[in-house]
mmCIF file of C-alpha atoms in Angstrom:
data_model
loop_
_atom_site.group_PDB
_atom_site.id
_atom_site.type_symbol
_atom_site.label_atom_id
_atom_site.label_comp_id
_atom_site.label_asym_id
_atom_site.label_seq_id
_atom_site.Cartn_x
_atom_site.Cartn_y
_atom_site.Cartn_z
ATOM 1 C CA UNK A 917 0.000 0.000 0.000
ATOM 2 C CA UNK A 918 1.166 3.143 -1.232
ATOM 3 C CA UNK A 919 1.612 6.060 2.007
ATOM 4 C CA UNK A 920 0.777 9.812 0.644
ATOM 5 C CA UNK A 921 3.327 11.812 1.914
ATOM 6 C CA UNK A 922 3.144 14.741 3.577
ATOM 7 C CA UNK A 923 3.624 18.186 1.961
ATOM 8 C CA UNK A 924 5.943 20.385 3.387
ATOM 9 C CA UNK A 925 6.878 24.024 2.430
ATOM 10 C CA UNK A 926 10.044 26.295 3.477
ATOM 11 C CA UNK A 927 10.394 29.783 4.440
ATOM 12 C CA UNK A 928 13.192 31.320 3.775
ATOM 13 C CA UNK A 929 16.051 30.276 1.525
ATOM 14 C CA UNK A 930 19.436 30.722 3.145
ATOM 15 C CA UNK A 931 18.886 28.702 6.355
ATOM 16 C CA UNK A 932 16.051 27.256 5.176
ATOM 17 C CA UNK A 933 18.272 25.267 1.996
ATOM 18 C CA UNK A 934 18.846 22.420 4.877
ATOM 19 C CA UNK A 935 15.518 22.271 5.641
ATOM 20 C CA UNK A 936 14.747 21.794 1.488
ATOM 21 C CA UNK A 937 16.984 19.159 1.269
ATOM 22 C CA UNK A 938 15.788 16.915 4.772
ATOM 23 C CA UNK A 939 12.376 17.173 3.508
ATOM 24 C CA UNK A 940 13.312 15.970 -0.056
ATOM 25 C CA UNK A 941 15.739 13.071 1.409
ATOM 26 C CA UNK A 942 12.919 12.052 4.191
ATOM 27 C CA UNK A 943 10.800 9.031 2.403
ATOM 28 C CA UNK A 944 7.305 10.135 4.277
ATOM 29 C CA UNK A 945 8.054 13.838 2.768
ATOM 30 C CA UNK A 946 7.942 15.696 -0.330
ATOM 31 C CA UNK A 947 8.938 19.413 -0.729
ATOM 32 C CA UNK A 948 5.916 21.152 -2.058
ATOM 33 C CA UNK A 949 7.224 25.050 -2.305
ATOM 34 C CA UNK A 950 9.924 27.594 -1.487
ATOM 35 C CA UNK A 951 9.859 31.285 -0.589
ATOM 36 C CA UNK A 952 11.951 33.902 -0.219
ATOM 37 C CA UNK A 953 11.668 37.744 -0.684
ATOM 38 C CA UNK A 954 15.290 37.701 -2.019
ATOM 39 C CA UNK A 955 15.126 36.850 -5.771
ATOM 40 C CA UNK A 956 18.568 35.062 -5.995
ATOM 41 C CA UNK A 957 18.118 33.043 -3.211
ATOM 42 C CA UNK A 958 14.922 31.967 -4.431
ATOM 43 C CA UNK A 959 16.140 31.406 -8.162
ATOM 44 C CA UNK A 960 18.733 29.215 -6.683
ATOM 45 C CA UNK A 961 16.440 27.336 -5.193
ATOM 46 C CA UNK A 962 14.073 27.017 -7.828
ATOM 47 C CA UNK A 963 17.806 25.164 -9.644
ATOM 48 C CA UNK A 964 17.809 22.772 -6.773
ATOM 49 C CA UNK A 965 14.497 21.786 -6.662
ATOM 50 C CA UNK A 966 12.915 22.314 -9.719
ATOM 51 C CA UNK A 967 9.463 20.168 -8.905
ATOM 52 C CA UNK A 968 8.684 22.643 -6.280
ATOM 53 C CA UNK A 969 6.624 25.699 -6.739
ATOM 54 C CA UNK A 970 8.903 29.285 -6.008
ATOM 55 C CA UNK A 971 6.917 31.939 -4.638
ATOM 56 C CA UNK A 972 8.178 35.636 -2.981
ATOM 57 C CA UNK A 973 4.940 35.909 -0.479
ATOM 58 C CA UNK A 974 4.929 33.758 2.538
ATOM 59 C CA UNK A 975 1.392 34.049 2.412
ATOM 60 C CA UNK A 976 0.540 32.162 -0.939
ATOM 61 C CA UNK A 977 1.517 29.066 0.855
ATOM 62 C CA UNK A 978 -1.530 29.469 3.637
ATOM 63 C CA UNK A 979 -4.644 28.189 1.704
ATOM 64 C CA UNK A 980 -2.637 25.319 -0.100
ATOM 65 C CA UNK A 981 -4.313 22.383 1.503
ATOM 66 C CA UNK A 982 -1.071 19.925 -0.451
ATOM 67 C CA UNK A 983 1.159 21.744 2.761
ATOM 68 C CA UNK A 984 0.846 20.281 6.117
ATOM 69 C CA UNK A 985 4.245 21.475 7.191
ATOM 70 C CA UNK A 986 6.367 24.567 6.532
ATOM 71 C CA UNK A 987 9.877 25.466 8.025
ATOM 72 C CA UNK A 988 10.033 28.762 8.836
ATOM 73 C CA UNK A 989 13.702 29.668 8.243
ATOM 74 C CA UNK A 990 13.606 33.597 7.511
ATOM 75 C CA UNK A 991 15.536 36.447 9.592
ATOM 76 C CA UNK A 992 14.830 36.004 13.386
ATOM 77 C CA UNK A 993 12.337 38.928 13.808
ATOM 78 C CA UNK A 994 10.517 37.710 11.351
ATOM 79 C CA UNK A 995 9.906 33.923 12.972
ATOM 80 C CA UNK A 996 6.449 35.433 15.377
ATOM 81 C CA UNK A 997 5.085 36.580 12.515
ATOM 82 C CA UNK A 998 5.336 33.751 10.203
ATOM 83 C CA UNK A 999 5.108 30.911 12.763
ATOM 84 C CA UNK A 1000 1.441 32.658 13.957
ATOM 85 C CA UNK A 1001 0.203 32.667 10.285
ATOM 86 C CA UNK A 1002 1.314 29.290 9.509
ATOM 87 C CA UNK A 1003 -0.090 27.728 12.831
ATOM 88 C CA UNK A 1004 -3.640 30.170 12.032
ATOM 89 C CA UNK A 1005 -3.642 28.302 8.333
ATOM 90 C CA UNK A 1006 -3.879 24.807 9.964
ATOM 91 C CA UNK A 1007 0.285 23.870 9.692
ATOM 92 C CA UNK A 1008 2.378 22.084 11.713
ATOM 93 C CA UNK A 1009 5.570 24.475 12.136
ATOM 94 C CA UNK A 1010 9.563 23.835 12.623
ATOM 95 C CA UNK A 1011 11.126 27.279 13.329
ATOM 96 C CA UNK A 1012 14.275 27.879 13.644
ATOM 97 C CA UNK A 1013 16.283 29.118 16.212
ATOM 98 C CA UNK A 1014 15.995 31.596 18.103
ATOM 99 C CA UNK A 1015 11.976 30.964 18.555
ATOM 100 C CA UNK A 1016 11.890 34.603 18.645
ATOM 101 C CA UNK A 1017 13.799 37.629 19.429
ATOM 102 C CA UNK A 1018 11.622 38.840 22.478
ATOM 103 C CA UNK A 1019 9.504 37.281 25.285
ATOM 104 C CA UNK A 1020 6.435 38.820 24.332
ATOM 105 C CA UNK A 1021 6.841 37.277 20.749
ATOM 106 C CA UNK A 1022 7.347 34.117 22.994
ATOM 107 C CA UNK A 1023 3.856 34.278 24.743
ATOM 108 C CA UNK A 1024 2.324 35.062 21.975
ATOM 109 C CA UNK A 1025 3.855 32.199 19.478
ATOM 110 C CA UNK A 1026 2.802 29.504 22.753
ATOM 111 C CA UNK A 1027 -0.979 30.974 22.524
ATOM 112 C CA UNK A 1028 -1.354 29.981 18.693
ATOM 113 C CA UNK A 1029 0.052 26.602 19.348
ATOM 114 C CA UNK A 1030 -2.513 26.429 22.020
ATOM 115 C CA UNK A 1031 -5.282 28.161 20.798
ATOM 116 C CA UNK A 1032 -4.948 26.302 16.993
ATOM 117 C CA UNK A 1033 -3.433 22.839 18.122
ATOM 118 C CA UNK A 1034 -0.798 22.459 15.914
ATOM 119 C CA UNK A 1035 2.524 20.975 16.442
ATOM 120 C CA UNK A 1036 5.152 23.402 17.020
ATOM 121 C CA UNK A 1037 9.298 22.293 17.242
ATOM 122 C CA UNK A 1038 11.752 24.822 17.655
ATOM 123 C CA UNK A 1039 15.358 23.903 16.093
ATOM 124 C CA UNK A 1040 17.510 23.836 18.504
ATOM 125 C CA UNK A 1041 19.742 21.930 16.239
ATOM 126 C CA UNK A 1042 22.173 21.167 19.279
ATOM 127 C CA UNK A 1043 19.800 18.849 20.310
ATOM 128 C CA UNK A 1044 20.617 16.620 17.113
ATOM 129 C CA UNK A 1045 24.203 17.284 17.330
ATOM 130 C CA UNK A 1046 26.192 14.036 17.578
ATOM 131 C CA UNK A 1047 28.631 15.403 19.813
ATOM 132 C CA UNK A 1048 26.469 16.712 21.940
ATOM 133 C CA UNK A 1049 23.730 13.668 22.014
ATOM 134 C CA UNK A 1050 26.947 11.502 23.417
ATOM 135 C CA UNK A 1051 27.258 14.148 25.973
ATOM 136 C CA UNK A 1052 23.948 14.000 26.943
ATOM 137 C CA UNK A 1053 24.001 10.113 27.099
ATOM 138 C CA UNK A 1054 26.929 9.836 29.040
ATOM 139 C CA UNK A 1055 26.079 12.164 31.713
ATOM 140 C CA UNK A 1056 22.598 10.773 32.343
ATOM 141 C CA UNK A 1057 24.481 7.373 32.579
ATOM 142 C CA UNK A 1058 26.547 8.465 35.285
ATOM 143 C CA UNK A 1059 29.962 8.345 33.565
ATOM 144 C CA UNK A 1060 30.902 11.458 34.850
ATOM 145 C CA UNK A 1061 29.106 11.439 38.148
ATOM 146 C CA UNK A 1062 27.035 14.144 39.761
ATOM 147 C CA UNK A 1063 27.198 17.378 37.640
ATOM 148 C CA UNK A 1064 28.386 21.352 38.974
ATOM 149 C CA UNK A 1065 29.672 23.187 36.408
ATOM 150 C CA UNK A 1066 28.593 23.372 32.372
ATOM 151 C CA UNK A 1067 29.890 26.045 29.732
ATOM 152 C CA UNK A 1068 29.760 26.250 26.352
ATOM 153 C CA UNK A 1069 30.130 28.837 24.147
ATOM 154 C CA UNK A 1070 29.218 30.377 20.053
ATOM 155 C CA UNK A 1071 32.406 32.005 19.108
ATOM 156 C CA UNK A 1072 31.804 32.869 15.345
ATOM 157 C CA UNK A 1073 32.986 35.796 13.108
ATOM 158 C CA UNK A 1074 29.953 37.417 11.531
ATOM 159 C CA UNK A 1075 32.277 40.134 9.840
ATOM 160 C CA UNK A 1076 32.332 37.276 7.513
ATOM 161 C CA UNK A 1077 28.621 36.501 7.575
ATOM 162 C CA UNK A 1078 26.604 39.024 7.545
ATOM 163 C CA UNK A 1079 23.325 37.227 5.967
ATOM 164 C CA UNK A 1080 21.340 37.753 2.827
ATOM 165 C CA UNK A 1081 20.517 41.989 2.768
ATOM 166 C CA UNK A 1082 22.560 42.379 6.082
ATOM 167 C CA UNK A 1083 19.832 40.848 8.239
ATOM 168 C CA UNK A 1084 22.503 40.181 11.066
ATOM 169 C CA UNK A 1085 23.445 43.871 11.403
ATOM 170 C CA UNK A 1086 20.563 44.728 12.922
ATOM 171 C CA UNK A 1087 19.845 46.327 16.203
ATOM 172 C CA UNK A 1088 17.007 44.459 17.355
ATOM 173 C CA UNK A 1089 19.098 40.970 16.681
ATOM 174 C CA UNK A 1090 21.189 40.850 19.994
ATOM 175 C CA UNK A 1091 23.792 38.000 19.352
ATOM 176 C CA UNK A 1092 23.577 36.259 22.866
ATOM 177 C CA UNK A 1093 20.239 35.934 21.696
ATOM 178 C CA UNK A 1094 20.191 35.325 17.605
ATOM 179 C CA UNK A 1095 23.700 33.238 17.810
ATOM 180 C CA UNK A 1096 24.457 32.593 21.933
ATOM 181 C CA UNK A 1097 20.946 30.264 22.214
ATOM 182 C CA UNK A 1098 22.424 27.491 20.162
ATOM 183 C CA UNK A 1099 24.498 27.122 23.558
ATOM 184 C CA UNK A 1100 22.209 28.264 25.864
ATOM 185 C CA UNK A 1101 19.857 25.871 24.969
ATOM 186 C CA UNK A 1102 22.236 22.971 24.913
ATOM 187 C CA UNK A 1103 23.498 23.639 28.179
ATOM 188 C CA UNK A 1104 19.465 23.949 29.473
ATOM 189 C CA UNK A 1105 19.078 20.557 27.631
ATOM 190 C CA UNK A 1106 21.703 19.365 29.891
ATOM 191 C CA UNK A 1107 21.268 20.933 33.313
ATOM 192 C CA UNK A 1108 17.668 21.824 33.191
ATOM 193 C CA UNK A 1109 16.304 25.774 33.413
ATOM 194 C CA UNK A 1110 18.470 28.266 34.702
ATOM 195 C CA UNK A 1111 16.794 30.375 37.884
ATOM 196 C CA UNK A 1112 18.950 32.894 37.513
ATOM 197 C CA UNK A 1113 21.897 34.913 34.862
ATOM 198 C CA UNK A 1114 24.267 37.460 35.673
ATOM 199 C CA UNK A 1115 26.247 38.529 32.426
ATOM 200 C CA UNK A 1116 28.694 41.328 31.338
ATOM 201 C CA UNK A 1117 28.935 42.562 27.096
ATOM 202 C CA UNK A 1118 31.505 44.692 25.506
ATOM 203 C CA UNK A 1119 31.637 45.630 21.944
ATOM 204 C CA UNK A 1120 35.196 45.546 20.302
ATOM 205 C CA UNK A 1121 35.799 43.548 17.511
ATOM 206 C CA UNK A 1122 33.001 44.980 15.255
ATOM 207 C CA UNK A 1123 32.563 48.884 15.998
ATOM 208 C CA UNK A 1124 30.650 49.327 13.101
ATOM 209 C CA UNK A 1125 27.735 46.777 14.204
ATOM 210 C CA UNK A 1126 24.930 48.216 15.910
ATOM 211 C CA UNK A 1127 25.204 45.839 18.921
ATOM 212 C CA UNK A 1128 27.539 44.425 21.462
ATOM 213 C CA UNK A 1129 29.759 41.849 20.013
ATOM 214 C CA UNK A 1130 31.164 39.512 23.342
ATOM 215 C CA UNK A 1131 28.542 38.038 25.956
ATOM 216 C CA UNK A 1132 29.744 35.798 28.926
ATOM 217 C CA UNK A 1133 26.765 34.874 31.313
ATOM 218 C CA UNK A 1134 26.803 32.866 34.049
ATOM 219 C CA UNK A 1135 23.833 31.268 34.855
ATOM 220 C CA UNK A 1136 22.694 29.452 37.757
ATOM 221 C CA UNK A 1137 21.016 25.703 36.937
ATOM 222 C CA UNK A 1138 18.698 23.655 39.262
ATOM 223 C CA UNK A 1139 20.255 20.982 41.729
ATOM 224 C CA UNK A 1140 23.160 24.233 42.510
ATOM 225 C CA UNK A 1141 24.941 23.431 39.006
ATOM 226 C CA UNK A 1142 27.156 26.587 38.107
ATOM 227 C CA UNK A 1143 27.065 27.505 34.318
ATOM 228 C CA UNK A 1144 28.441 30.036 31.990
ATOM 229 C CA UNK A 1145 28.235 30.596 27.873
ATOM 230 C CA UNK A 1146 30.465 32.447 26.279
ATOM 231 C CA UNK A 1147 29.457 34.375 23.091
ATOM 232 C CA UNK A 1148 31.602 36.030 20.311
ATOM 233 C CA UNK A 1149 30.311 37.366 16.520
ATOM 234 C CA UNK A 1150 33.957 38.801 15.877
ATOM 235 C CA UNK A 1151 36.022 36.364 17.395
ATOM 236 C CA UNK A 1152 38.973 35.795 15.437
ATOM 237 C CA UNK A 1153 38.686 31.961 14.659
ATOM 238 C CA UNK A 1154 37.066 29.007 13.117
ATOM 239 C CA UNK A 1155 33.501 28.941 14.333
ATOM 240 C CA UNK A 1156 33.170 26.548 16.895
ATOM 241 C CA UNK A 1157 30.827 25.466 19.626
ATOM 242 C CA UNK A 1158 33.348 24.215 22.550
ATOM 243 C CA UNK A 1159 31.319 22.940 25.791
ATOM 244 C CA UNK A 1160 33.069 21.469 29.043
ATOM 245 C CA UNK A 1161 30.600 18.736 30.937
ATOM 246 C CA UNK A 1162 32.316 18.734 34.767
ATOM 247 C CA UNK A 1163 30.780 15.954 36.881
ATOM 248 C CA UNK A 1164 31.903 14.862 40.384
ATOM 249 C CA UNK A 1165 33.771 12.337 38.373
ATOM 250 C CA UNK A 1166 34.525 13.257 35.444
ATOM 251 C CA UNK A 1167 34.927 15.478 32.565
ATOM 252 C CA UNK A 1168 34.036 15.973 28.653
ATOM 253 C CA UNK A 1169 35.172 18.142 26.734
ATOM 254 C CA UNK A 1170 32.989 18.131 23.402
ATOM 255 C CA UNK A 1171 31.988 20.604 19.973
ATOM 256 C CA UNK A 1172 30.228 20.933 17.028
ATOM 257 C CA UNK A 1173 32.920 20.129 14.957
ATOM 258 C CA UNK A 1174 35.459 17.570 16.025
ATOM 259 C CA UNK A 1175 35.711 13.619 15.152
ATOM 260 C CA UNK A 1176 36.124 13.093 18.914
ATOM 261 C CA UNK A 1177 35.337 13.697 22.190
ATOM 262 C CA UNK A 1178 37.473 13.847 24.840
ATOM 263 C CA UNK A 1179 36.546 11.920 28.128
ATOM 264 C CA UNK A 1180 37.638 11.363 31.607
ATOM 265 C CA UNK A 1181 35.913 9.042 33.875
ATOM 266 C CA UNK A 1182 36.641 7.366 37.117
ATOM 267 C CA UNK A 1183 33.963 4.589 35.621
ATOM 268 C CA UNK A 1184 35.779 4.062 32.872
ATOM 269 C CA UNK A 1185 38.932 4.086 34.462
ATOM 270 C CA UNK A 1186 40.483 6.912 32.562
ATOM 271 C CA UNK A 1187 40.857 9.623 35.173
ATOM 272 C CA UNK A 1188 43.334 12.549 35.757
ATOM 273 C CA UNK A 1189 46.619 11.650 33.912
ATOM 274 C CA UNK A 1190 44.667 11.417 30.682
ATOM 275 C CA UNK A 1191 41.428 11.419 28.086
ATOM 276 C CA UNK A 1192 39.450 8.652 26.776
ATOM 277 C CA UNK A 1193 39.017 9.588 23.455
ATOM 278 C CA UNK A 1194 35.456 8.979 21.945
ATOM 279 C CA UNK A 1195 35.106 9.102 17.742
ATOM 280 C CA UNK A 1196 31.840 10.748 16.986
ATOM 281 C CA UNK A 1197 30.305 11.888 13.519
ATOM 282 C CA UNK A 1198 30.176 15.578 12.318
ATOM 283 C CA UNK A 1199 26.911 16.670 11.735
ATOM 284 C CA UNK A 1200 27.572 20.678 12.567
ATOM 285 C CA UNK A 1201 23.660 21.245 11.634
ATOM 286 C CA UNK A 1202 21.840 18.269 11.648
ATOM 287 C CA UNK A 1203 18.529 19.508 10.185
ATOM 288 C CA UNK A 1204 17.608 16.108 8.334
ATOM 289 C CA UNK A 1205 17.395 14.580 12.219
ATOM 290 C CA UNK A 1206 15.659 17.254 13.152
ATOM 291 C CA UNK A 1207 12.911 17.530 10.553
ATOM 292 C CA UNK A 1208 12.710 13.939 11.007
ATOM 293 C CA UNK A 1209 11.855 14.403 14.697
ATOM 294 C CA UNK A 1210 8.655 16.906 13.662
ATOM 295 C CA UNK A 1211 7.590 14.096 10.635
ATOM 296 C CA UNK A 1212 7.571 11.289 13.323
ATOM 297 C CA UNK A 1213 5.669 13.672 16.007
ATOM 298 C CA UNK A 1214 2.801 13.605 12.820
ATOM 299 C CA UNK A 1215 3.130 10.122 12.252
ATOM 300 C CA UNK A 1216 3.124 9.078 16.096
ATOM 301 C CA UNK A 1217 0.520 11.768 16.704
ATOM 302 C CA UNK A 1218 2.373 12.762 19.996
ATOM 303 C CA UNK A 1219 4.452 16.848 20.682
ATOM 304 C CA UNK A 1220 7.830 17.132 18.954
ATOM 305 C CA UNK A 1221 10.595 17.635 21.147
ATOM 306 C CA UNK A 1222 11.989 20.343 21.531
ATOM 307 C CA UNK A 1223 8.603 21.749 21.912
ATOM 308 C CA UNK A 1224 7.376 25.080 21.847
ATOM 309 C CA UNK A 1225 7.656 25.458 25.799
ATOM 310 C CA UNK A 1226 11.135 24.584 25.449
ATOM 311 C CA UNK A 1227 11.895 27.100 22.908
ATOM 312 C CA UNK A 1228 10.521 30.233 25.002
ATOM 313 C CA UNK A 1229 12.738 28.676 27.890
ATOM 314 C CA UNK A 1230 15.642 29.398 25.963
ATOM 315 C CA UNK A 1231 14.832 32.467 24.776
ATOM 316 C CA UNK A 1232 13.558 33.787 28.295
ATOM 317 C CA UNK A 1233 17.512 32.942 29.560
ATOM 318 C CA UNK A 1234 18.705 34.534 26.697
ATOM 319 C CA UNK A 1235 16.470 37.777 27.116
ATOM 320 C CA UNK A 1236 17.839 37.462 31.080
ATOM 321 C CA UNK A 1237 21.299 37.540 30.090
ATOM 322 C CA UNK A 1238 20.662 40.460 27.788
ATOM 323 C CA UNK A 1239 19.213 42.627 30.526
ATOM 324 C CA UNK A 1240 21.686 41.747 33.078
ATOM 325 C CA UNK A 1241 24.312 43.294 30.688
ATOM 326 C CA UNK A 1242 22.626 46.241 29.973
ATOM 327 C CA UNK A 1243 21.873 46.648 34.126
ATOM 328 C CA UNK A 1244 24.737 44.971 35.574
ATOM 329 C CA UNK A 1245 22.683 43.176 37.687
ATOM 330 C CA UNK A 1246 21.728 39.307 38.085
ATOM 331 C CA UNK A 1247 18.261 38.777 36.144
ATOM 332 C CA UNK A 1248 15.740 36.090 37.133
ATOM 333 C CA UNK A 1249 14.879 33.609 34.537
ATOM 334 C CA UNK A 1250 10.836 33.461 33.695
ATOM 335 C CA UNK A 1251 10.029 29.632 34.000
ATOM 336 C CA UNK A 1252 7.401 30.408 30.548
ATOM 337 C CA UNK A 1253 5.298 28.174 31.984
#
């Protein structure tokens, strides 16, 4: 018996190209139409995927009744809008990250899940990275014992990536927020919802950029685990994702894009004098996994994960370490509930 696949759309053609391609390459899938405002993004996409209709206006994919889902990969401050419509129209949505920019945007994304009951997934791509997933596994088997501190940082040079039309430089794109969640929300993965963020900003390597370019927050994680993430959008290096793991006993030391982990473990028996080192795949952005995670949710008819609770957590830490920089104060975390 022959399974109809499920019709899937993409906003936005620069992040969104990843999403085009997982939806082609998934087997209960098929990629239905494109958009993008920008007219060589969406000719290049019309190259790549030729059976799929191009269109410049988000909205002429609303009424289609062949779309069930539709990525919405466009500039951050755009994702409210565009998410809301989508989930209004009767789609399931994957946005990507950051959920939104703002925690009013937040509320009001969570209302038109609830209020339309769609499925909403946020990409928090970490989530799928296979670094990270090790991470994840070995902690909650106890590898590394009992945890107390976490860090990870987004140290990227966005001198050299500006986006499509200079989307990036924008003032109401703060990076700890529009870059820094990919780590915030890995390290909330790992160590649950922050309570609390204290966090300092300066703004050095790109004076010409309407916003401060170096975050470091430290945030304060349930069960008295000490965190801190480190972001950088001048930082003069390959773009990496670093993040420490420190457990009672032991250590990993982990990114985004390294064939290996590095390990120690008084369970495994390699322990101060050296690391156990742990081959794992790269998969920097492992969208494919992650659109497959929404598909399943449809097929399985059960919430995707990471929901869209989870993605107003992160972005209420994020919007906490924002405002403790600008105050110089420690910011409570809103639990989004």
């Amino acid at each position: 018996m022959t399974i109809e696949k499920i019709g899937a759309a993409v906003i936005g053609m620069r992040m969104g190209r990843a999403h085009a391609k997982a939806y082609t390459d998934n087997p209960n899938t098929r990629l239905v139409a494109v958009c993008d405002t920008n007219a060589e993004a969406l000719e290049q996409a019309r190259k790549e995927y030729p059976a799929a209709d191009a269109v410049t206006d988000y909205r002429d994919l609303l009424g289609r009744k062949d779309i069930r889902i539709v990525s919405v990969a466009s500039p951050d401050y755009f994702h409210a809008e565009h998410s809301i419509a989508c989930l209004e129209a009767g789609k399931d949505v994957l946005c990507e990250k950051p959920m939104t920019l703002t925690l009013d945007e937040a509320r009001s994304i969570a209302a038109a899940v609830k209020r339309t009951g769609r499925r909403f997934m946020t990409g928090q791509v970490c989530r799928f990275t296979p670094g990270f997933v090790q991470a994840k596994r070995l902690i909650e088997r106890g590898d590394i014992g009992e945890l107390y501190f976490v860090e990870s940082e987004y140290a990227h040079h966005y001198g050299k990536a500006r986006g499509v039309g200079d989307w990036r430089v924008d003032p109401r794109r703060e990076p700890f927020i529009g870059g820094g969640c990919h780590a915030v929300d890995l390290l909330r993965w790992v160590a649950g919802h922050p309570t609390e963020a204290f966090a300092w900003s300066n703004h050095k390597c790109l004076p010409d950029w309407p916003v401060n370019d170096c975050t470091i927050c430290m945030f304060k994680f349930p069960n008295n685990v000490l965190g801190k993430v480190f972001v950088s959008i001048g930082c003069a290096r390959p773009y990496t994702m670093r993040s420490v793991f420190y457990g009672t006993e032991g250590t990993i030391i982990t990114d985004n894009k390294s064939p290996e982990m590095q390990v120690c473990s008084k369970r495994m028996q390699v322990y101060d004098q050296d690391f156990a080192r742990i081959p794992v795949p790269i998969n920097n952005h492992n969208v494919t996994d992650e659109a497959k995670e929404l598909v399943n949710s449809i097929l399985e008819n059960r919430e995707p994960t990471p929901d869209v609770r989870e993605g107003a957590r992160t972005v209420a830490a994020c919007v906490a370490a924002v405002e403790s920089a600008r105050t110089g104060r420690p910011v409570k975390v809103e639990r989004m509930d």
